[in-house]
Coordinates of C-alpha atoms (C1' of nucleotides) in Angstrom, one line a residue:
Chain A
X43 CA -5.0 -8.2 -21.5
X44 CA -4.7 -5.0 -23.4
X45 CA -1.6 -4.2 -25.4
X46 CA -1.6 -0.7 -24.0
X47 CA 1.0 0.1 -21.3
X48 CA -0.3 2.2 -18.5
X49 CA 2.0 4.8 -17.0
X50 CA 1.2 6.2 -13.6
X51 CA 2.9 8.9 -11.6
X52 CA 4.1 7.4 -8.4
X53 CA 4.4 9.9 -5.5
X54 CA 7.0 7.7 -3.9
X55 CA 9.4 7.9 -6.8
X56 CA 8.2 11.2 -8.1
X57 CA 8.1 10.0 -11.6
X58 CA 5.9 8.1 -14.0
X59 CA 6.3 4.4 -13.9
X60 CA 4.9 1.6 -16.0
X61 CA 2.0 0.0 -14.0
X62 CA 2.6 -3.6 -13.4
X63 CA 0.2 -5.3 -10.9
X64 CA 1.6 -7.7 -8.3
X65 CA -0.8 -10.4 -9.2
X66 CA -2.1 -9.8 -12.7
X67 CA -4.8 -9.6 -13.9
X68 CA -5.9 -8.6 -10.4
X69 CA -5.4 -5.1 -9.1
X70 CA -5.9 -3.8 -5.6
X71 CA -6.8 -0.2 -5.3
X72 CA -7.4 1.6 -2.1
X73 CA -8.5 5.2 -1.9
X74 CA -9.1 7.4 1.2
X75 CA -12.7 8.2 1.3
X76 CA -14.7 10.9 3.0
X77 CA -15.2 11.7 6.6
X78 CA -19.0 11.7 6.9
X79 CA -19.7 14.5 9.2
X80 CA -20.8 17.0 6.6
X81 CA -22.0 17.3 3.1
X82 CA -19.5 16.5 0.3
X83 CA -18.1 19.6 -1.4
X84 CA -16.4 20.2 -4.7
X85 CA -13.1 19.1 -3.3
X86 CA -14.5 15.7 -2.5
X87 CA -15.5 15.3 -6.1
X88 CA -11.9 15.5 -7.3
X89 CA -10.5 12.2 -5.8
X90 CA -13.8 10.5 -6.4
X91 CA -13.7 11.3 -10.1
X92 CA -9.9 10.9 -10.5
X93 CA -9.9 7.4 -9.0
X94 CA -13.2 6.6 -10.8
X95 CA -11.3 7.3 -14.0
X96 CA -8.5 5.1 -12.9
X97 CA -10.9 2.3 -11.8
X98 CA -12.7 2.5 -15.2
X99 CA -9.5 2.7 -17.1
X100 CA -8.0 -0.3 -15.4
X101 CA -11.2 -2.2 -16.0
X102 CA -11.2 -1.3 -19.6
X103 CA -7.6 -2.5 -20.0
X104 CA -8.8 -5.9 -18.8
X105 CA -7.7 -5.8 -15.2
X106 CA -9.9 -7.3 -12.5
X107 CA -9.9 -4.5 -9.9
X108 CA -10.9 -4.6 -6.3
X109 CA -11.5 -1.0 -5.4
X110 CA -11.7 -0.2 -1.7
X111 CA -12.8 3.2 -0.6
X112 CA -13.4 3.7 3.1
X113 CA -15.9 5.7 5.0
X114 CA -14.3 7.5 7.9
X115 CA -16.9 7.6 10.7
X116 CA -14.6 7.6 13.7
X117 CA -11.2 8.5 14.9
X118 CA -10.3 11.9 13.6
X119 CA -9.5 14.6 16.1
X120 CA -10.4 18.2 15.9
X121 CA -7.9 20.9 16.5
X122 CA -9.8 23.6 18.3
X123 CA -11.0 24.1 21.8
X124 CA -12.2 20.5 21.7
X125 CA -9.0 19.0 20.7
X126 CA -9.0 15.4 21.6
X127 CA -12.7 15.0 21.0
X128 CA -13.9 12.8 18.2
X129 CA -15.2 14.8 15.3
X130 CA -18.3 12.7 14.8
X131 CA -19.1 12.7 18.5
X132 CA -18.9 16.5 18.6
X133 CA -21.2 17.0 15.8
X134 CA -23.6 14.5 17.2
X135 CA -23.8 16.1 20.5
X136 CA -24.4 19.5 19.1
X137 CA -27.3 18.2 17.2
X138 CA -28.6 15.8 19.8
X139 CA -28.3 12.9 17.4
X140 CA -26.8 9.5 17.7
X141 CA -23.3 9.5 16.2
X142 CA -24.3 6.7 13.8
X143 CA -27.4 8.7 12.8
X144 CA -25.1 11.5 11.6
X145 CA -22.9 9.1 9.9
X146 CA -25.8 7.4 8.2
X147 CA -27.3 10.7 7.1
X148 CA -24.1 12.0 5.4
X149 CA -23.1 8.7 4.0
X150 CA -26.5 8.5 2.2
X151 CA -26.0 12.0 0.9
X152 CA -22.5 11.3 -0.2
X153 CA -23.7 8.2 -2.1
X154 CA -26.3 10.3 -3.8
X155 CA -23.8 12.9 -4.8
X156 CA -21.5 10.2 -6.2
X157 CA -24.2 8.6 -8.2
X158 CA -25.1 12.0 -9.6
X159 CA -21.5 12.5 -10.7
X160 CA -21.6 9.0 -12.3
X161 CA -18.9 7.8 -10.0
X162 CA -19.1 4.0 -9.9
X163 CA -19.4 2.5 -6.4
X164 CA -16.3 0.9 -5.1
X165 CA -16.0 -2.8 -4.8
X166 CA -15.9 -2.5 -1.0
X167 CA -16.7 0.5 1.1
X168 CA -15.7 -0.4 4.6
X169 CA -16.4 1.8 7.6
X170 CA -13.8 2.5 10.3
X171 CA -16.4 1.9 13.0
X172 CA -17.0 -1.6 11.6
X173 CA -13.3 -2.4 11.8
X174 CA -12.3 -1.7 15.4
X175 CA -11.2 -5.2 15.9
X176 CA -8.9 -5.2 12.9
X177 CA -7.4 -1.9 14.0
X178 CA -6.7 -3.2 17.4
X179 CA -5.0 -6.2 15.8
X180 CA -2.7 -3.9 13.9
X181 CA -1.9 -2.0 17.1
X182 CA -1.0 -5.3 18.8
X183 CA 1.3 -6.2 16.0
X184 CA 3.0 -2.9 16.2
X185 CA 3.3 -3.3 20.0
X186 CA 4.7 -6.8 19.5
X187 CA 7.2 -5.4 17.0
X188 CA 8.3 -2.9 19.6
X189 CA 7.4 0.2 17.6
X190 CA 4.6 1.4 19.9
X191 CA 4.2 2.0 23.6
X192 CA 1.3 2.3 26.0
X193 CA 0.9 5.5 28.0
X194 CA -1.9 6.2 30.3
X195 CA -4.3 3.9 28.4
X196 CA -3.4 5.3 25.0
X197 CA -1.0 3.7 22.5
X198 CA 1.5 5.8 20.6
X199 CA 3.7 5.0 17.7
X200 CA 7.3 5.3 18.5
X201 CA 8.5 7.4 15.6
X202 CA 12.0 8.1 16.8
X203 CA 12.7 4.4 17.1
X204 CA 11.0 3.6 13.8
X205 CA 13.1 6.3 12.1
X206 CA 16.3 4.7 13.3
X207 CA 15.6 1.6 11.4
X208 CA 13.4 2.8 8.5
X209 CA 13.5 5.7 6.1
X210 CA 10.6 7.7 7.6
X211 CA 9.5 10.6 5.5
X212 CA 10.4 9.3 2.1
X213 CA 6.9 9.8 0.6
X214 CA 6.6 13.4 1.7
X215 CA 10.3 14.4 1.7
X216 CA 10.1 15.1 5.4
X217 CA 13.1 14.9 7.7
X218 CA 12.4 13.9 11.3
X219 CA 14.8 16.6 12.6
X220 CA 12.8 19.3 10.8
X221 CA 9.6 17.9 12.2
X222 CA 11.0 18.1 15.7
X223 CA 11.8 21.7 15.2
X224 CA 8.4 22.6 14.0
X225 CA 6.1 20.5 16.1
X226 CA 3.5 22.4 18.0
X227 CA 2.3 21.9 21.5
X228 CA -0.9 20.0 21.6
X229 CA -3.0 18.4 24.2
X230 CA -1.9 15.0 25.4
X231 CA 1.7 15.6 24.5
X232 CA 2.9 14.8 27.9
X233 CA 1.8 11.2 27.4
X234 CA 4.2 10.9 24.4
X235 CA 7.8 10.2 24.5
X236 CA 8.3 12.6 21.5
X237 CA 6.0 15.3 20.3
X238 CA 5.8 13.7 16.8
X239 CA 4.7 10.3 18.0
X240 CA 1.2 9.8 16.8
X241 CA -1.7 8.0 18.5
X242 CA -2.7 4.5 17.5
X243 CA -5.3 4.3 20.3
X244 CA -6.7 7.1 22.4
X245 CA -8.3 6.7 25.8
X246 CA -11.7 8.3 25.7
X247 CA -12.5 11.2 28.0
X248 CA -15.7 10.8 30.0
X249 CA -17.7 13.0 27.7
X250 CA -16.6 11.1 24.7
X251 CA -19.5 9.0 23.4
X252 CA -17.9 7.0 20.6
X253 CA -15.8 4.5 22.4
X254 CA -14.9 0.9 22.3
X255 CA -13.3 -1.5 24.7
X256 CA -9.7 -2.5 24.2
X257 CA -6.8 -4.1 26.1
X258 CA -5.4 -0.6 26.8
X259 CA -8.5 1.4 27.7
X260 CA -12.0 2.3 26.6
X261 CA -11.3 4.6 23.7
X262 CA -11.1 4.9 20.0
X263 CA -8.5 4.3 17.2
X264 CA -5.9 6.8 16.1
X265 CA -6.1 9.0 13.1
X266 CA -4.2 7.0 10.6
X267 CA -5.0 3.5 11.5
X268 CA -8.2 2.6 9.7
X269 CA -6.7 2.7 6.2
X270 CA -3.8 0.4 7.3
X271 CA -6.2 -2.0 8.9
X272 CA -8.8 -2.1 6.1
X273 CA -6.5 -2.0 3.2
X274 CA -4.6 -5.0 4.7
X275 CA -7.8 -6.8 5.4
X276 CA -9.3 -6.5 1.9
X277 CA -6.3 -6.1 -0.4
X278 CA -3.6 -8.1 1.5
X279 CA -0.4 -7.1 3.0
X280 CA 0.9 -5.9 -0.3
X281 CA -1.3 -4.3 -2.9
X282 CA -1.0 -2.2 -6.0
X283 CA -2.3 1.3 -5.7
X284 CA -3.1 3.6 -2.8
X285 CA -4.7 7.0 -3.7
X286 CA -6.0 10.1 -2.0
X287 CA -5.8 13.8 -2.0
X288 CA -2.4 15.5 -1.9
X289 CA -3.2 17.0 1.5
X290 CA -3.2 13.5 2.9
X291 CA 0.4 12.9 1.8
X292 CA 1.7 14.1 5.1
X293 CA 1.2 13.1 7.7
X294 CA -1.6 10.6 7.0
X295 CA 0.0 8.5 4.3
X296 CA 3.5 8.8 5.8
X297 CA 2.1 7.5 9.0
X298 CA 0.3 4.7 7.1
X299 CA 3.6 3.6 5.6
X300 CA 5.2 3.7 9.1
X301 CA 2.4 1.7 10.6
X302 CA 2.2 -1.0 8.0
X303 CA 5.9 -1.3 7.8
X304 CA 6.1 -1.7 11.6
X305 CA 3.2 -4.1 11.8
X306 CA 3.9 -6.2 8.7
X307 CA 7.7 -5.9 8.4
X308 CA 7.4 -4.6 4.9
X309 CA 5.8 -1.9 2.8
X310 CA 2.3 -2.5 1.6
X311 CA 1.9 -0.2 -1.3
X312 CA 3.5 -0.3 -4.7
X313 CA 2.1 2.9 -6.3
X314 CA 1.0 6.0 -4.3
X315 CA -1.2 8.4 -6.3
X316 CA -2.3 11.8 -5.2
X317 CA -4.8 14.1 -6.8
X318 CA -4.3 17.9 -6.5
X319 CA -6.6 20.3 -4.8
X320 CA -9.5 22.4 -6.2
X321 CA -8.9 26.0 -5.5
X322 CA -11.1 29.0 -5.2
X323 CA -9.6 32.4 -5.9
X324 CA -6.3 30.5 -5.9
X325 CA -6.7 29.1 -2.5
X326 CA -7.5 25.6 -1.5
X327 CA -11.2 24.9 -1.1
X328 CA -11.6 23.2 2.3
X329 CA -13.8 22.9 5.3
X330 CA -11.4 24.4 7.6
X331 CA -11.1 27.5 5.4
X332 CA -14.8 27.9 5.2
X333 CA -14.6 28.6 1.4
X334 CA -16.1 25.4 0.1
X335 CA -19.2 24.9 -2.1
X336 CA -21.1 21.7 -1.5
X337 CA -22.0 19.5 -4.4
X338 CA -25.7 20.0 -3.5
X339 CA -25.2 23.7 -3.8
X340 CA -23.5 23.4 -7.2
X341 CA -26.3 21.2 -8.5
X342 CA -29.0 23.6 -7.3
X343 CA -27.1 26.9 -7.8
X344 CA -27.8 27.9 -4.2
X345 CA -24.6 29.5 -3.1
X346 CA -23.7 33.2 -3.1
X347 CA -20.7 32.5 -5.3
X348 CA -22.7 30.7 -8.0
X349 CA -24.2 32.5 -10.9
X350 CA -26.3 29.5 -11.7
X351 CA -26.8 25.8 -11.2
X352 CA -24.3 23.4 -12.7
X353 CA -25.2 19.9 -13.7
X354 CA -23.3 17.0 -12.3
X355 CA -21.9 16.2 -15.7
X356 CA -20.7 19.8 -16.1
X357 CA -18.8 19.4 -12.8
X358 CA -17.4 16.1 -13.9
X359 CA -16.3 17.4 -17.2
X360 CA -14.8 20.5 -15.6
X361 CA -12.7 18.3 -13.3
X362 CA -11.7 16.0 -16.2
X363 CA -10.6 18.9 -18.3
X364 CA -7.7 19.4 -15.9
X365 CA -5.0 16.8 -15.2
X366 CA -5.5 15.3 -11.8
X367 CA -2.1 16.4 -10.5
X368 CA -2.8 20.0 -11.3
X369 CA -4.7 22.4 -9.2
X370 CA -7.9 23.5 -10.8
X371 CA -9.4 26.8 -10.0
X372 CA -13.1 27.2 -9.5
X373 CA -14.9 30.1 -11.3
X374 CA -18.3 30.6 -12.8
X375 CA -16.6 31.4 -16.1
X376 CA -14.6 28.2 -16.2
X377 CA -17.5 26.1 -15.2
X378 CA -19.7 27.7 -17.9
X379 CA -17.0 27.1 -20.5
X380 CA -16.9 23.5 -19.5
X381 CA -20.7 23.2 -19.6
X382 CA -20.8 24.6 -23.2
X383 CA -17.9 22.4 -24.3
X384 CA -19.7 19.3 -22.9
X385 CA -22.9 20.2 -24.7
X386 CA -20.9 20.5 -27.9
X387 CA -19.3 17.1 -27.3
X388 CA -22.6 15.4 -26.6
X389 CA -24.3 17.0 -29.6
X390 CA -21.4 15.8 -31.7
X391 CA -21.9 12.3 -30.5
X392 CA -25.6 12.4 -31.3
X393 CA -24.6 13.6 -34.7
X394 CA -22.1 10.8 -35.1
X395 CA -24.8 8.3 -34.5
X396 CA -26.9 9.7 -37.4
X397 CA -24.2 10.0 -40.1
X398 CA -24.5 7.7 -43.0
X399 CA -21.2 6.3 -44.3
X400 CA -19.7 7.4 -47.6
X401 CA -17.8 5.2 -50.0
X402 CA -14.6 6.9 -49.1
X403 CA -13.5 9.0 -46.2
X404 CA -11.8 12.4 -46.4
X405 CA -10.9 12.8 -42.8
X406 CA -7.4 12.2 -41.6
X407 CA -8.1 9.8 -38.8
X408 CA -5.2 7.4 -38.8
X409 CA -3.9 7.1 -35.3
X410 CA -6.9 8.7 -33.7
X411 CA -7.8 5.8 -31.6
X412 CA -4.3 4.9 -30.5
X413 CA -3.7 8.6 -29.7
X414 CA -6.7 8.5 -27.3
X415 CA -5.3 5.4 -25.6
X416 CA -1.9 6.9 -25.4
X417 CA -3.1 10.0 -23.7
X418 CA -5.0 8.2 -21.0
X419 CA -2.2 5.7 -20.5
X420 CA 0.1 8.6 -19.9
X421 CA -0.8 9.0 -16.3
X422 CA -4.5 9.5 -17.0
X423 CA -4.2 12.6 -19.1
X424 CA -7.9 13.2 -19.5
X425 CA -7.5 16.8 -20.8
X426 CA -5.5 15.6 -23.8
X427 CA -8.1 12.9 -24.6
X428 CA -10.8 15.5 -24.4
X429 CA -8.8 17.7 -26.8
X430 CA -8.5 14.8 -29.2
X431 CA -12.2 14.1 -29.0
X432 CA -12.9 17.8 -29.9
X433 CA -10.6 17.4 -32.8
X434 CA -12.5 14.4 -34.0
X435 CA -15.8 16.4 -33.6
X436 CA -14.7 18.7 -36.4
X437 CA -14.5 15.8 -38.8
X438 CA -17.9 14.4 -37.6
X439 CA -19.7 17.7 -37.9
X440 CA -18.1 18.5 -41.3
X441 CA -19.2 15.1 -42.6
X442 CA -22.7 15.7 -41.4
X443 CA -22.8 19.0 -43.2
X444 CA -21.6 17.4 -46.4
X445 CA -18.3 19.3 -46.1
X446 CA -16.4 16.0 -46.0
X447 CA -17.1 12.3 -45.7
X448 CA -16.6 9.4 -43.5
X449 CA -16.2 5.8 -44.7
X450 CA -18.0 3.0 -43.0
X451 CA -14.8 1.9 -41.3
X452 CA -14.1 5.5 -40.2
X453 CA -17.6 5.7 -38.7
X454 CA -17.3 2.3 -37.0
X455 CA -14.0 3.4 -35.4
X456 CA -15.3 6.8 -34.3
X457 CA -18.4 5.3 -32.8
X458 CA -16.3 2.8 -30.9
X459 CA -13.8 5.5 -29.7
X460 CA -16.4 8.0 -28.6
X461 CA -18.5 5.4 -26.9
X462 CA -15.6 3.9 -25.1
X463 CA -13.8 7.0 -24.1
X464 CA -16.6 9.4 -23.4
X465 CA -19.1 7.1 -21.7
X466 CA -17.1 4.1 -20.5
X467 CA -13.8 5.6 -19.4
X468 CA -14.4 9.3 -18.8
X469 CA -17.7 8.3 -17.3
X470 CA -19.7 11.1 -18.9
X471 CA -23.4 10.8 -19.4
X472 CA -25.6 12.5 -21.9
X473 CA -27.9 14.2 -19.6
X474 CA -30.3 15.1 -22.4
X475 CA -30.5 11.7 -23.9
X476 CA -31.7 10.4 -20.6
X477 CA -34.9 12.4 -21.1
X478 CA -37.0 9.9 -22.9
X479 CA -40.1 11.9 -23.7
X480 CA -41.7 9.2 -25.6
X481 CA -43.0 8.6 -29.1
X482 CA -46.0 11.0 -28.8
X483 CA -43.8 13.9 -28.0
X484 CA -41.5 13.0 -30.9
X485 CA -44.4 12.9 -33.2
X486 CA -45.9 16.2 -32.0
X487 CA -42.7 18.1 -32.4
X488 CA -42.2 16.5 -35.8
X489 CA -45.7 17.5 -36.7
X490 CA -45.1 21.1 -35.6
X491 CA -41.9 21.2 -37.6
X492 CA -43.8 19.9 -40.7
X493 CA -46.3 22.8 -40.4
X494 CA -43.3 25.2 -40.0
X495 CA -41.7 23.8 -43.1
X496 CA -44.9 24.4 -45.0
X497 CA -45.1 28.0 -43.7
X498 CA -41.6 28.6 -44.7
X499 CA -42.2 27.2 -48.1
X500 CA -45.1 29.7 -48.4
X501 CA -42.8 32.4 -47.1
X502 CA -45.1 32.8 -44.1
X503 CA -42.2 33.6 -41.8
X504 CA -44.5 35.0 -39.1
X505 CA -45.9 31.6 -38.6
X506 CA -42.6 29.7 -38.8
X507 CA -40.9 32.1 -36.4
X508 CA -43.9 31.8 -34.0
X509 CA -43.5 28.1 -33.9
X510 CA -39.7 28.3 -33.4
X511 CA -40.1 30.9 -30.7
X512 CA -42.7 28.9 -28.8
X513 CA -40.7 25.7 -28.9
X514 CA -37.6 27.6 -27.8
X515 CA -39.5 28.8 -24.8
X516 CA -40.4 25.3 -24.0
X517 CA -36.8 24.2 -24.2
X518 CA -36.7 22.8 -27.7
X519 CA -34.1 24.2 -30.0
X520 CA -34.6 24.1 -33.7
X521 CA -31.8 23.9 -36.1
X522 CA -32.6 24.4 -39.8
X523 CA -30.8 22.3 -42.3
X524 CA -30.9 22.0 -46.0
X525 CA -33.0 18.9 -45.9
X526 CA -35.4 20.0 -43.2
X527 CA -35.1 20.9 -39.5
X528 CA -33.4 19.2 -36.5
X529 CA -34.5 19.7 -32.9
X530 CA -33.1 18.9 -29.6
X531 CA -33.8 19.6 -25.9
X532 CA -31.7 22.3 -24.4
X533 CA -29.8 20.9 -21.5
X534 CA -31.3 21.7 -18.1
X535 CA -28.0 23.3 -17.1
X536 CA -28.5 26.1 -19.6
Chain B
rG22 C1' 11.0 29.3 9.5
rG23 C1' 11.3 24.1 7.1
rU24 C1' 9.6 20.9 2.9
rU25 C1' 7.4 20.6 -1.8
rU26 C1' 5.2 22.7 -6.0
rC27 C1' 3.5 26.3 -9.3
rU28 C1' 3.7 31.0 -12.6
rU29 C1' 1.2 29.5 -20.3
rG30 C1' -2.7 34.0 -24.9
rG31 C1' -9.2 37.9 -22.6
rC32 C1' -10.6 33.3 -19.3
rC33 C1' -9.9 28.0 -18.2
rG34 C1' -6.3 24.6 -19.2
rA35 C1' -2.6 20.6 -22.0
rG36 C1' 2.3 20.0 -23.6
rU37 C1' 7.3 19.0 -25.7
rG38 C1' 14.4 21.0 -26.2
rG39 C1' 13.2 22.8 -32.7
rC40 C1' 7.0 21.1 -35.9
rU41 C1' -0.7 25.2 -34.6
rA42 C1' -3.1 21.2 -27.9
rG43 C1' -8.1 21.8 -26.8
rG44 C1' -12.4 24.4 -24.7
rC45 C1' -14.8 29.2 -23.6
rA46 C1' -14.9 34.3 -25.2
rG47 C1' -13.9 37.7 -29.4
rA48 C1' -13.3 39.2 -35.0
rG49 C1' -14.3 38.0 -40.1
rG50 C1' -16.4 34.5 -43.6
rU51 C1' -19.6 30.2 -45.6
rC52 C1' -24.6 28.5 -45.1
rU53 C1' -29.4 30.7 -44.2
rG54 C1' -35.8 34.4 -45.3
rC55 C1' -33.9 35.5 -40.3
rA56 C1' -31.9 33.0 -36.2
rA57 C1' -29.3 29.0 -34.1
rA58 C1' -26.0 25.2 -35.0
rA59 C1' -22.0 23.6 -37.9
rC60 C1' -17.8 24.5 -40.9
rC61 C1' -13.5 27.8 -42.5
rU62 C1' -10.1 31.8 -41.2
rC63 C1' -7.9 35.1 -37.6
rC64 C1' -6.3 36.5 -32.4
rU65 C1' 0.2 32.3 -32.0
rA66 C1' 1.2 32.9 -25.3
rC67 C1' 4.5 30.7 -22.1
rG68 C1' 6.5 35.8 -14.6
rG69 C1' 11.5 38.8 -14.8
rC70 C1' 16.9 38.5 -15.5
rG71 C1' 21.0 35.6 -16.7
rG72 C1' 23.3 30.9 -18.4
rU73 C1' 23.7 25.9 -21.2
rU74 C1' 22.5 24.8 -26.4
rC75 C1' 22.9 25.4 -33.4
rG76 C1' 18.0 26.2 -31.0
rA77 C1' 14.4 26.7 -24.7
rA78 C1' 8.2 28.4 -22.8
rU79 C1' 10.5 23.3 -22.1
rC80 C1' 17.3 22.2 -18.9
rC81 C1' 20.3 25.2 -14.9
rG82 C1' 20.9 29.6 -11.6
rC83 C1' 19.1 34.0 -9.4
rC84 C1' 15.0 37.3 -8.5
rA85 C1' 9.7 38.3 -8.0
rG86 C1' 4.8 36.5 -7.0
rA87 C1' 1.5 32.5 -5.6
rA88 C1' 0.0 27.9 -3.4
rA89 C1' 0.1 23.3 -0.6
rC90 C1' 2.0 20.5 3.5
rC91 C1' 4.3 21.1 8.5
rU92 C1' -2.7 20.9 12.8
rC93 C1' -8.5 17.8 11.1
rC94 C1' -8.8 18.2 5.8
rA95 C1' -10.1 15.3 -0.8

RNA sequence: GGUUUCUUGGCCGAGUGGCUAGGCAGAGGUCUGCAAAACCUCCUACGGCGGUUCGAAUCCGCCAGAAACCUCCA
């Protein structure tokens, strides 16, 4: 086990706490995944990347993590004229497709997006539709405990009763009395004892095509149930970390706490973690606001708001440059700044791999590695780690230029740190290094550069500039050095 | 209306009661045939008004502005 102590901000206590797993070295991590009824947008990238960072960090620290991230393919309700109708079913009917066809389509695309972003697949990715039985079992346990009631074939959670015996609202800071005052009139309210009771099971209307048999009616599970059922199934009645977007804090996670406490007689989750939103012009980016940009559009540049395409790693780096609990505002300018910074970082790492050690080092690097650990262990402060990595870059580039030197042990440490933090933990990929153009290309470019060197030596700058210009047009940048010339592929994103 | 949070230099974005975050952009310089890259230097900010303190951008209060949640949402 690593000697580094990991501090995480617990939404429940509203402060950073030392992370201590219930059953070390094992860690159970559950994160609310996407509803697969549309393409993933930039907002979806945030929790995926945030908790990918946590997953990688925990693994690096020596924990054995079971990471469960669900696919929501049933159960959420829409709040428009079709209130009460299942989201997936609605979309399916509009497009004359089977619901599962829609689900499959967008799940596949989601996976592709995540892979592009270098987000590791979770250990288990359960689907709500595959866990109807488990959800019904949770409902039965809540009924048995007396915290739910059946009404006209639907089952509702008795929040008023629950709140008498449990501190409802402690995650979100809600007070039930306030909720009573602000609850709106929605369909189906007459079935409930109180407006704020929420559905555990909903009887399906005749036109509703996603439905399952149950002891109470043919219908479908309520909004919040799948996470309780699936987290309990795969991580146990008590587990370590539950994550998701801040917008899920209330009511979704509050209801989860109520459900699992009612069903199991105890709270399930030790640490609640919530990533903040991505905003656009200062406003949350979301489907309901219609101001979102899909990941596909970002990667291809096909969206009116985009000046150009942005590579998956530029997006990932952009997100990691902000702390996960801060909002991060989208703009072309910010994205391009990230893109350039990332290129600089990657070029620096390539440089690092080519430096030869000196007898002594001139760079002040003591504490560099531990500072990096400390930053990430401080509630996953990725922006600080990135700042440190940029600091280190200066020493690396200076040494490469002969304006300083790095000892063998300095180099060994730097290579370890950059490899570990950049690739393993931050999960960045060198998008150019992936292009293996083969030995022939290497040889050809090298040969052209030789000719160019000869031209330069003969002061035939017309020829040397011609070669440089042509290679540049082909995406190969030349960098003259004292001892010859370097070249590299310009990243596709530029 | 209720709850919560935020307001940092041209832009993005960290952070701590006292010591230059970092990136991008900009200016100057080194290097260079030129260019690019790299390196060096500069641009040193914390919404407003009070208060606590030897000292606050960091703590407290008020004001202004913004956002999130209260309804599906990452």
